[in-house]
């Protein structure tokens, strides 16, 4: 959509900084790229389908599979008693059964599997298995869970200063509440795994997963074997978005158990409706807030309650809720502040990672508060936001005690406001609104400051393996996974530059637990930071060995040898890369190496949530203009300008794609994507007919993305910054622009609008009594 900004790179790094097409792009558009369900099936492969609970909470008294077992093609029915290892999943909290045991805890919980010759035979038979359930009272609402103290993990409080005293002496004060919905990942490729028995109780699992290492661990634990008996492989996913960080593990464990039970290869590909019913989503949140501020709109005190609806088990809810607390400040200095975070247990799907990982849910409430402060005081919302920004030398310590050292939010927002003509357009919109009987427009600029690193410090490590073959071709493996975000392309660019080779000489293969062990999930946007660096170190090691070999031949120092453009140059002459590799091989020089990277500087106390959880911050800002129809509540996003900080971009085309995609996905979360559970806990919106992600027709007519032209101030690979998740939160500008348009129709004052801003919610906000 945009011509990528150009960057200056040294002659020694010709691949990094280029808009190299995605390494699979051509194969993907040609239908030649393999996903798990495309892998040619081994003879004898069977297919599994899950048996689902249709009750939100109850005692599971018995399972009657007799009718299913009599159906054509059915080979087996598995329940919890068929698990040779631990019947609980090997999650950190160990609170999730593999198959429902004595209770069911949500509609869609898997109580067992049917295994049959074909997918459809298995699915039909699974519907005929009868669960005998004695219903119990279910907790479905997050506020109900708070009242009942129904937690998956204990509450966490983070405070600085004295919020109560600051509120008591504040010149102005506002209180409010907010409800924000969840989000279905809607990866194009649904959850799928294919498990194959090998000899001597060993297993091979093809899985669509962001975390092959965790699947290896979970499968081994369920089968009662050691990790060295399980290999997990993933060439690519058709999207993950956090929904395949843990949720892919359940499917893989089920497939492996069915393979173990039948002694046959088993594939489990979830039907889309079942995927909606079984797997967790973005956490819905509820908030109460009480804010004090001065006449300029500067916040002087804040009490904030965040309640995360976690569903029936903990899954990743602890770190998700932590990240929401860490991002409640977004880009703003909160001096006297008290934040309470509840991690609520409810009888729905177990909510999980989703792009931003709690960050969006932390930021949205503070953006809403700032918008309301501006409307209460009759000030411009951007001015109020700017007055609350972190400083660069003072007012620069977060509520969790981390000094913000790389703050660029003020100049970045200033430049975006100028480029997008914010002030002029705000005046034009006000004039336009004054002439309109029905439509109202709104505009908002919101910033993003997103912390990069896994909050659990130990996850911030990565390994890689670079193999140079005797023909001079290079194969790279690393612990990360490809889900469409372009990680593999960036890693190949980094390795090509390190070895002075054209990009085409470097090939990446599937992520594989046997090649790089103990890898963290590809998550927290840190895929390139971690794996790119590990691969760079591996390649550097190979280059150092070759340089030492050539230097010995030419009687010079290794530093005198230059690798560039497929050639190796020294004082004694220039050789082709292929010649050097072939000579070195015959001289018995090791042509491959591993590499390892651990992020420096980070540490934090997980009990008090204080320290430096993040290596650096990624910044950005968006200016969004919307229109609403005050009679129907319908809306459109008209015009979007984004200025985003990807550091020195490794691949501008891919980074701009991430920014556009992240923004539009965030726009969907805040506008049309509404999850509706019935009073009995059934997810009523379990297919694209009722769950509306943005379609091409919903794209804003104007969507412009520019990159901030400055390298990462921390020493990160190639000067880049992580870009996978931060742009998602640029969509908060859509929500604030909606609230601006609602305020225009109401004649000013605070606006109570719940997310997503569906037509119903917008109408409700328009009609709510003034506060
Ligand atoms: N982009 C595409 N096309 N598909 C995806 O599934 N996942 C997002 C983001 N961008 C995703 C994506 C999420 S949730 C994360 S954490 C990052 O990519 C992970 O990849 P990275 O760390 O390599 O950026
Ligand atoms: N982000 C994303 N995924 C994670 C994290 C995180 O901080 N921690 C554990 N999984
Ligand atoms: Mo992304 S939510 O960290 O997988």
JSON list of C-alpha atoms and ligand atoms in Angstrom, two decimals, residues 210 241-242 245 353-357 522-525 725, ligand 3:
[
{"chain": "A", "resi": 210, "resn": "UNK", "atom": "CA", "xyz": [3.83, -21.23, 17.98]},
{"chain": "A", "resi": 241, "resn": "UNK", "atom": "CA", "xyz": [-1.97, -14.45, 16.63]},
{"chain": "A", "resi": 242, "resn": "UNK", "atom": "CA", "xyz": [-1.34, -15.94, 20.09]},
{"chain": "A", "resi": 245, "resn": "UNK", "atom": "CA", "xyz": [0.82, -20.39, 21.81]},
{"chain": "A", "resi": 353, "resn": "UNK", "atom": "CA", "xyz": [-2.69, -15.09, 24.41]},
{"chain": "A", "resi": 354, "resn": "UNK", "atom": "CA", "xyz": [-3.83, -12.76, 21.65]},
{"chain": "A", "resi": 355, "resn": "UNK", "atom": "CA", "xyz": [-1.68, -10.12, 19.92]},
{"chain": "A", "resi": 356, "resn": "UNK", "atom": "CA", "xyz": [-0.82, -7.54, 22.56]},
{"chain": "A", "resi": 357, "resn": "UNK", "atom": "CA", "xyz": [-1.23, -10.11, 25.35]},
{"chain": "A", "resi": 522, "resn": "UNK", "atom": "CA", "xyz": [7.34, -17.41, 19.18]},
{"chain": "A", "resi": 523, "resn": "UNK", "atom": "CA", "xyz": [5.48, -14.70, 21.01]},
{"chain": "A", "resi": 524, "resn": "UNK", "atom": "CA", "xyz": [5.83, -11.38, 22.79]},
{"chain": "A", "resi": 525, "resn": "UNK", "atom": "CA", "xyz": [6.89, -9.96, 19.38]},
{"chain": "A", "resi": 725, "resn": "UNK", "atom": "CA", "xyz": [2.11, -6.77, 18.35]},
{"chain": "B", "resi": 3, "resn": "LIG", "atom": "MO1", "xyz": [1.68, -13.13, 20.54]},
{"chain": "B", "resi": 3, "resn": "LIG", "atom": "S1", "xyz": [-0.03, -12.85, 21.64]},
{"chain": "B", "resi": 3, "resn": "LIG", "atom": "O1", "xyz": [2.69, -12.88, 21.97]},
{"chain": "B", "resi": 3, "resn": "LIG", "atom": "O2", "xyz": [1.61, -14.81, 20.34]}
]
